[in-house]
């Protein structure tokens, strides 16, 4: 789908690469208060596998008036979480002032959000602000399913000296995302992994799923595909969350989820073939829809033919004999590599059906 890589992206011996188990990043969608951060972090600290605590400090919200995050003040709470629990910390940065504040407060991992990855100007500014600071950076996919835009953002950061770089898959906005919040389009990430085997890849299962019931299957698929890490939103009391309440888990629920995942079944090749099969099924579904649409359009034309009384046609129409029409169709079929017997059967049936239904002379 896209051209060969300009640069080798990411590395296998950094903080972001998996070792035996996937790295788990967890924490609230938004930092809301010091109490909320600490209560959540204390719960997460007890879980095996969670090593990085995330929290949204500045929130990109669709509409003004929604909760926009607590801003810089919340970076102090992130620092307290780190001091008290020993967990590493991560937050999204969407501009150079965010970068400066996050670095000043000792954040360990920076995340470029989906709404920032879409903007190469902004990504370049962030990359320039990070020159000389080799901090781990995770780049989320852009909102739209554009692999080159994602790759471009990763390359901009790599060119500015970020060596511990990772891609974070959070799903894409498509015409029909159901049942997800953001459609995973797993085949895009399979392609990215194939062309950039050293690039750690994370799955933001929370923003793909958008609801708790889908977190497990999405996380399992990511593990089966050999992802390096998972990101899951967690809140000590999700019902009161100021953003993304429907997709966050309590620390003990996250524990159950992580324990229920099958980490042994990793056969990335089988999982890759599963993704390919899913993609091909989708293509067949679209083609069948198109076939049906064509049949319906043909019905309408046949019905109009049936409505013209034969005796009222004064001039003999230029009727091409059916055998000649069929010969030409069969020739087209063999040029297109489609089985001729099959084509003959299909067209004979189609013609017979419409002639009988609409009572015109075939
Ligand atoms: C988030 O991680 O809280 C977030 C806003 O994600 P995204 O950039 O994927 O929308
Ligand atoms: Mn969120």
Coordinates of C-alpha atoms and ligand atoms in Angstrom, one line a residue:
X1 CA 0.0 0.0 0.0
X2 CA 2.8 2.4 0.7
X3 CA 6.4 2.7 -0.5
X4 CA 9.5 1.3 1.2
X5 CA 10.5 2.9 4.5
X6 CA 12.8 5.9 4.5
X7 CA 14.2 5.1 7.8
X8 CA 14.5 2.2 10.2
X9 CA 12.0 3.1 12.8
X10 CA 12.1 2.2 16.5
X11 CA 14.3 -0.2 18.4
X12 CA 14.0 -3.6 20.1
X13 CA 16.1 -2.7 23.2
X14 CA 14.2 0.4 24.5
X15 CA 11.6 0.9 27.1
X16 CA 8.7 0.5 24.6
X17 CA 9.7 -3.0 23.2
X18 CA 8.1 -6.0 24.8
X19 CA 10.2 -8.6 26.6
X20 CA 8.4 -11.8 27.6
X21 CA 5.0 -10.1 28.2
X22 CA 3.4 -7.1 26.5
X23 CA 4.0 -3.8 28.3
X24 CA 0.7 -2.5 29.8
X25 CA 0.0 1.2 30.1
X26 CA -3.1 2.0 32.2
X27 CA -4.7 5.0 33.9
X28 CA -7.6 7.4 33.6
X29 CA -8.7 9.0 30.4
X30 CA -8.3 12.3 32.2
X31 CA -6.5 13.5 35.3
X32 CA -9.4 14.9 37.4
X33 CA -8.0 15.4 40.9
X34 CA -5.0 14.4 42.9
X35 CA -7.2 12.0 44.9
X36 CA -8.6 10.3 41.8
X37 CA -5.1 9.9 40.3
X38 CA -3.7 8.5 43.5
X39 CA -6.6 6.1 44.3
X40 CA -6.4 4.8 40.7
X41 CA -2.6 4.5 40.7
X42 CA -2.6 2.7 44.1
X43 CA -5.0 0.1 42.6
X44 CA -3.0 -0.3 39.4
X45 CA 0.3 -0.6 41.2
X46 CA -0.9 -3.9 42.7
X47 CA -1.5 -5.4 39.2
X48 CA 1.1 -7.6 37.7
X49 CA 2.0 -6.3 34.3
X50 CA 1.1 -2.6 34.6
X51 CA 4.3 -0.6 34.4
X52 CA 3.3 2.7 33.0
X53 CA 0.6 5.1 34.4
X54 CA -1.2 7.3 31.8
X55 CA -3.5 10.3 32.4
X56 CA -4.9 12.9 30.0
X57 CA -3.7 16.3 31.1
X58 CA -5.0 18.3 28.1
X59 CA -8.0 16.7 26.4
X60 CA -8.8 17.2 22.7
X61 CA -12.6 17.3 22.9
X62 CA -15.0 17.3 20.0
X63 CA -17.1 20.2 21.2
X64 CA -16.4 23.2 23.4
X65 CA -17.9 23.1 26.8
X66 CA -16.9 19.5 27.4
X67 CA -14.2 18.8 30.1
X68 CA -10.9 19.9 28.5
X69 CA -8.6 18.4 31.1
X70 CA -7.0 20.0 34.2
X71 CA -3.9 21.2 32.3
X72 CA -0.5 21.9 33.8
X73 CA -1.6 21.6 37.5
X74 CA -2.3 17.9 36.9
X75 CA 1.3 17.3 36.0
X76 CA 2.2 17.7 39.6
X77 CA -0.3 14.9 40.4
X78 CA 1.4 12.7 37.8
X79 CA 4.7 13.4 39.5
X80 CA 3.2 12.4 42.9
X81 CA 1.9 9.1 41.4
X82 CA 5.4 8.4 40.2
X83 CA 7.0 9.2 43.5
X84 CA 4.5 7.2 45.5
X85 CA 4.0 4.1 43.3
X86 CA 7.3 3.9 41.3
X87 CA 5.2 3.5 38.1
X88 CA 6.5 5.3 35.0
X89 CA 4.2 8.0 33.7
X90 CA 2.8 8.9 30.3
X91 CA 0.7 11.7 28.9
X92 CA -0.4 13.1 25.6
X93 CA 1.3 16.3 24.3
X94 CA -0.4 18.2 21.5
X95 CA 2.0 21.1 21.0
X96 CA 5.3 22.6 22.0
X97 CA 4.1 24.2 25.3
X98 CA 2.8 20.8 26.4
X99 CA 6.1 19.2 25.5
X100 CA 8.0 21.8 27.6
X101 CA 5.6 21.3 30.6
X102 CA 5.7 17.5 30.4
X103 CA 9.5 17.5 30.3
X104 CA 9.8 19.9 33.2
X105 CA 7.6 17.6 35.3
X106 CA 9.6 14.5 34.5
X107 CA 7.0 12.6 32.4
X108 CA 8.6 9.4 31.2
X109 CA 6.7 8.6 27.9
X110 CA 5.1 11.1 25.6
X111 CA 2.1 10.2 23.5
X112 CA 1.1 12.0 20.3
X113 CA -2.7 11.8 20.0
X114 CA -4.7 10.9 17.0
X115 CA -5.9 14.5 16.5
X116 CA -2.3 15.7 16.4
X117 CA -0.9 13.0 14.1
X118 CA -3.2 14.2 11.3
X119 CA -1.3 17.6 11.3
X120 CA 2.3 17.4 9.9
X121 CA 3.0 21.0 10.9
X122 CA 2.2 20.3 14.5
X123 CA 4.1 17.0 14.5
X124 CA 7.1 18.7 13.1
X125 CA 7.0 21.4 15.8
X126 CA 6.8 18.8 18.5
X127 CA 9.6 16.8 16.9
X128 CA 11.8 20.0 16.7
X129 CA 11.0 20.7 20.4
X130 CA 12.3 17.3 21.3
X131 CA 15.7 17.6 19.5
X132 CA 18.4 16.6 22.0
X133 CA 15.8 14.9 24.4
X134 CA 15.7 11.2 23.6
X135 CA 12.5 10.4 25.5
X136 CA 10.3 7.4 24.5
X137 CA 7.4 8.6 22.2
X138 CA 4.3 6.7 21.2
X139 CA 2.6 8.0 18.1
X140 CA -1.1 7.2 17.7
X141 CA -2.5 6.5 14.3
X142 CA -4.2 9.5 12.7
X143 CA -8.0 9.7 13.0
X144 CA -8.4 8.8 9.3
X145 CA -7.1 5.5 7.9
X146 CA -4.0 7.0 6.3
X147 CA -1.0 4.9 6.9
X148 CA 1.4 7.3 5.2
X149 CA 0.4 10.1 7.5
X150 CA 1.1 7.8 10.5
X151 CA 4.4 6.8 9.1
X152 CA 5.2 10.4 8.3
X153 CA 4.7 11.5 11.9
X154 CA 6.9 8.6 13.1
X155 CA 9.6 9.6 10.6
X156 CA 9.6 13.2 11.7
X157 CA 10.2 12.2 15.3
X158 CA 12.9 9.7 14.3
X159 CA 14.7 12.4 12.2
X160 CA 14.8 14.6 15.3
X161 CA 16.6 12.0 17.3
X162 CA 13.8 10.1 19.0
X163 CA 15.1 6.5 19.0
X164 CA 12.7 4.8 21.4
X165 CA 9.7 5.3 19.2
X166 CA 6.5 3.3 19.0
X167 CA 3.2 3.3 17.1
X168 CA 0.0 3.2 19.0
X169 CA -3.1 1.8 17.2
X170 CA -6.3 3.4 18.5
X171 CA -8.5 2.6 15.5
X172 CA -9.8 4.8 12.7
X173 CA -12.8 6.9 12.0
X174 CA -14.6 5.2 9.0
X175 CA -18.1 5.5 7.5
X176 CA -19.3 2.5 9.5
X177 CA -17.4 1.9 12.8
X178 CA -19.9 -0.5 14.3
X179 CA -19.5 -2.2 16.7
X180 CA -16.4 -0.2 17.6
X181 CA -15.9 3.4 18.6
X182 CA -13.0 3.5 16.1
X183 CA -12.7 0.8 13.5
X184 CA -9.5 -1.2 14.1
X185 CA -8.7 -2.0 10.4
X186 CA -6.1 -4.5 11.7
X187 CA -4.7 -5.0 8.2
X188 CA -3.2 -1.5 8.3
X189 CA -1.2 -2.3 11.4
X190 CA -0.2 -5.8 10.0
X191 CA 1.3 -3.9 7.1
X192 CA 3.1 -1.4 9.3
X193 CA 4.5 -4.3 11.4
X194 CA 5.7 -6.2 8.3
X195 CA 7.6 -3.2 6.9
X196 CA 8.9 -2.0 10.2
X197 CA 9.7 -5.1 12.4
X198 CA 11.7 -3.1 14.9
X199 CA 9.0 -0.6 15.6
X200 CA 7.1 -1.5 18.9
X201 CA 3.4 -1.4 18.3
X202 CA 0.8 -0.8 21.0
X203 CA -2.9 -1.3 21.0
X204 CA -5.1 1.4 22.6
X205 CA -7.9 -1.1 23.2
X206 CA -10.0 1.5 25.1
X207 CA -10.4 3.9 22.2
X208 CA -10.9 1.2 19.6
X209 CA -13.6 -0.5 21.7
X210 CA -15.3 2.5 23.2
X211 CA -17.2 0.1 25.6
X212 CA -16.1 -2.3 28.2
X213 CA -17.5 -5.5 26.6
X214 CA -15.2 -5.2 23.6
X215 CA -12.0 -4.6 25.5
X216 CA -11.2 -8.3 25.9
X217 CA -11.5 -9.4 22.2
X218 CA -9.7 -6.3 21.0
X219 CA -6.8 -6.9 23.5
X220 CA -6.6 -10.6 22.6
X221 CA -6.4 -9.8 18.9
X222 CA -3.6 -7.4 19.6
X223 CA -1.7 -10.0 21.6
X224 CA -2.3 -12.7 18.9
X225 CA -0.8 -10.3 16.3
X226 CA 2.3 -9.9 18.5
X227 CA 1.8 -6.3 19.6
X228 CA 4.4 -5.0 22.1
X229 CA 1.9 -3.4 24.4
X230 CA -1.6 -2.6 25.4
X231 CA -3.1 0.7 26.7
X232 CA -6.3 0.4 28.8
X233 CA -8.1 3.2 30.5
X234 CA -8.7 2.7 34.2
X235 CA -10.4 4.8 36.8
X236 CA -11.0 4.1 40.5
X237 CA -14.7 4.9 39.9
X238 CA -15.5 5.0 36.2
X239 CA -19.2 6.0 36.8
X240 CA -18.0 9.4 37.9
X241 CA -15.4 9.9 35.2
X242 CA -15.4 13.3 33.5
X243 CA -14.5 11.7 30.1
X244 CA -14.9 8.3 28.5
X245 CA -16.9 6.9 31.4
X246 CA -18.3 4.0 29.4
X247 CA -14.9 2.5 28.5
X248 CA -12.9 2.7 31.7
X249 CA -12.3 -0.2 34.0
X250 CA -11.8 -0.3 37.8
X251 CA -8.2 -1.5 38.6
X252 CA -9.6 -4.9 39.8
X253 CA -11.6 -5.3 36.6
X254 CA -8.5 -4.5 34.6
X255 CA -6.7 -7.2 36.7
X256 CA -9.4 -9.7 35.7
X257 CA -9.1 -8.7 32.0
X258 CA -5.3 -9.0 32.0
X259 CA -5.5 -12.4 33.7
X260 CA -8.1 -13.7 31.3
X261 CA -6.0 -13.0 28.2
X262 CA -4.2 -15.9 26.5
X263 CA -0.6 -14.9 26.1
X264 CA 0.6 -18.2 24.9
X265 CA -1.4 -18.5 21.7
X266 CA 1.0 -16.2 20.0
X267 CA 1.3 -17.4 16.4
X268 CA 1.5 -14.0 14.5
X269 CA 1.4 -15.7 11.1
X270 CA -1.9 -17.5 11.9
X271 CA -3.3 -14.2 13.4
X272 CA -2.1 -12.3 10.3
X273 CA -3.9 -14.8 8.0
X274 CA -7.0 -14.4 10.2
X275 CA -6.9 -10.6 9.5
X276 CA -6.4 -11.2 5.8
X277 CA -9.4 -13.5 5.7
X278 CA -11.5 -11.0 7.5
X279 CA -10.5 -8.3 5.0
X280 CA -11.3 -10.6 2.1
X281 CA -14.7 -11.4 3.5
X282 CA -15.4 -7.8 3.8
X283 CA -14.5 -7.3 0.1
X284 CA -16.8 -10.2 -0.9
X285 CA -19.6 -8.6 1.1
X286 CA -19.1 -5.3 -0.8
X287 CA -19.0 -7.1 -4.2
X288 CA -22.1 -9.1 -3.4
X289 CA -23.8 -5.8 -2.6
X290 CA -22.7 -4.4 -6.0
X291 CA -24.0 -7.5 -7.7
X292 CA -27.4 -7.1 -6.1
X293 CA -27.5 -3.5 -7.0
X294 CA -26.8 -4.4 -10.7
X295 CA -29.5 -7.0 -10.7
X296 CA -32.0 -4.5 -9.3
X297 CA -31.0 -1.9 -11.9
X298 CA -31.5 -4.6 -14.6
X299 CA -34.9 -5.4 -13.2
X300 CA -36.0 -1.8 -13.6
X301 CA -34.8 -1.7 -17.3
X302 CA -36.5 -5.1 -17.9
X303 CA -39.7 -3.9 -16.3
X304 CA -39.8 -0.8 -18.6
X305 CA -39.3 -3.1 -21.6
X306 CA -42.2 -5.3 -20.4
X307 CA -44.4 -2.2 -20.2
X308 CA -44.1 -1.4 -23.9
X309 CA -46.8 -3.3 -25.8
X310 CA -45.2 -5.2 -28.7
X311 CA -48.0 -4.4 -31.1
X312 CA -47.5 -0.7 -30.6
X313 CA -44.0 -0.7 -31.9
X314 CA -44.2 0.5 -35.4
X315 CA -40.6 0.2 -36.5
X316 CA -38.8 -3.1 -36.1
X317 CA -36.2 -2.5 -33.4
X318 CA -32.6 -3.4 -34.2
X319 CA -32.6 -6.6 -32.3
X320 CA -29.2 -8.2 -32.0
X321 CA -29.6 -12.0 -31.9
X322 CA -29.1 -13.4 -28.3
X323 CA -26.5 -15.9 -29.6
X324 CA -24.3 -13.1 -30.7
X325 CA -24.7 -11.2 -27.4
X326 CA -23.8 -14.4 -25.6
X327 CA -20.7 -15.0 -27.8
X328 CA -19.5 -11.5 -27.1
X329 CA -20.0 -12.0 -23.3
X330 CA -18.1 -15.3 -23.4
X331 CA -15.2 -13.7 -25.2
X332 CA -15.1 -10.9 -22.5
X333 CA -15.3 -13.6 -19.9
X334 CA -12.3 -15.5 -21.2
X335 CA -10.3 -12.2 -21.5
X336 CA -11.1 -11.4 -17.9
X337 CA -10.1 -14.9 -16.8
X338 CA -13.7 -15.9 -15.7
X339 CA -14.9 -19.4 -16.3
X340 CA -16.9 -19.5 -19.6
X341 CA -19.4 -22.2 -18.6
X342 CA -20.1 -20.3 -15.4
X343 CA -20.7 -17.1 -17.3
X344 CA -22.9 -18.9 -19.8
X345 CA -25.1 -20.4 -17.1
X346 CA -25.4 -17.1 -15.2
X347 CA -26.4 -15.0 -18.2
X348 CA -28.8 -17.6 -19.5
X349 CA -30.5 -17.8 -16.1
X350 CA -30.6 -14.0 -15.8
X351 CA -32.1 -13.5 -19.3
X352 CA -34.7 -16.3 -18.8
X353 CA -35.7 -15.0 -15.4
X354 CA -36.3 -11.4 -16.6
X355 CA -38.1 -12.5 -19.8
X356 CA -40.5 -14.7 -17.8
X357 CA -41.0 -12.1 -15.0
X358 CA -41.7 -9.1 -17.3
X359 CA -43.2 -11.0 -20.1
X360 CA -41.3 -9.6 -23.0
X361 CA -39.9 -11.6 -25.8
X362 CA -36.4 -12.7 -24.9
Ligands
LIG1 C1 -6.7 9.5 24.9 O1 -5.9 8.7 24.8 O2 -7.3 9.8 25.9 C2 -7.2 10.2 23.6 C3 -7.8 11.3 23.6 O3 -7.0 9.4 22.6 P1 -7.0 9.7 21.0 O4 -5.8 10.6 20.7 O5 -6.7 8.3 20.5 O6 -8.3 10.2 20.6
LIG2 MN1 -10.1 8.6 26.6

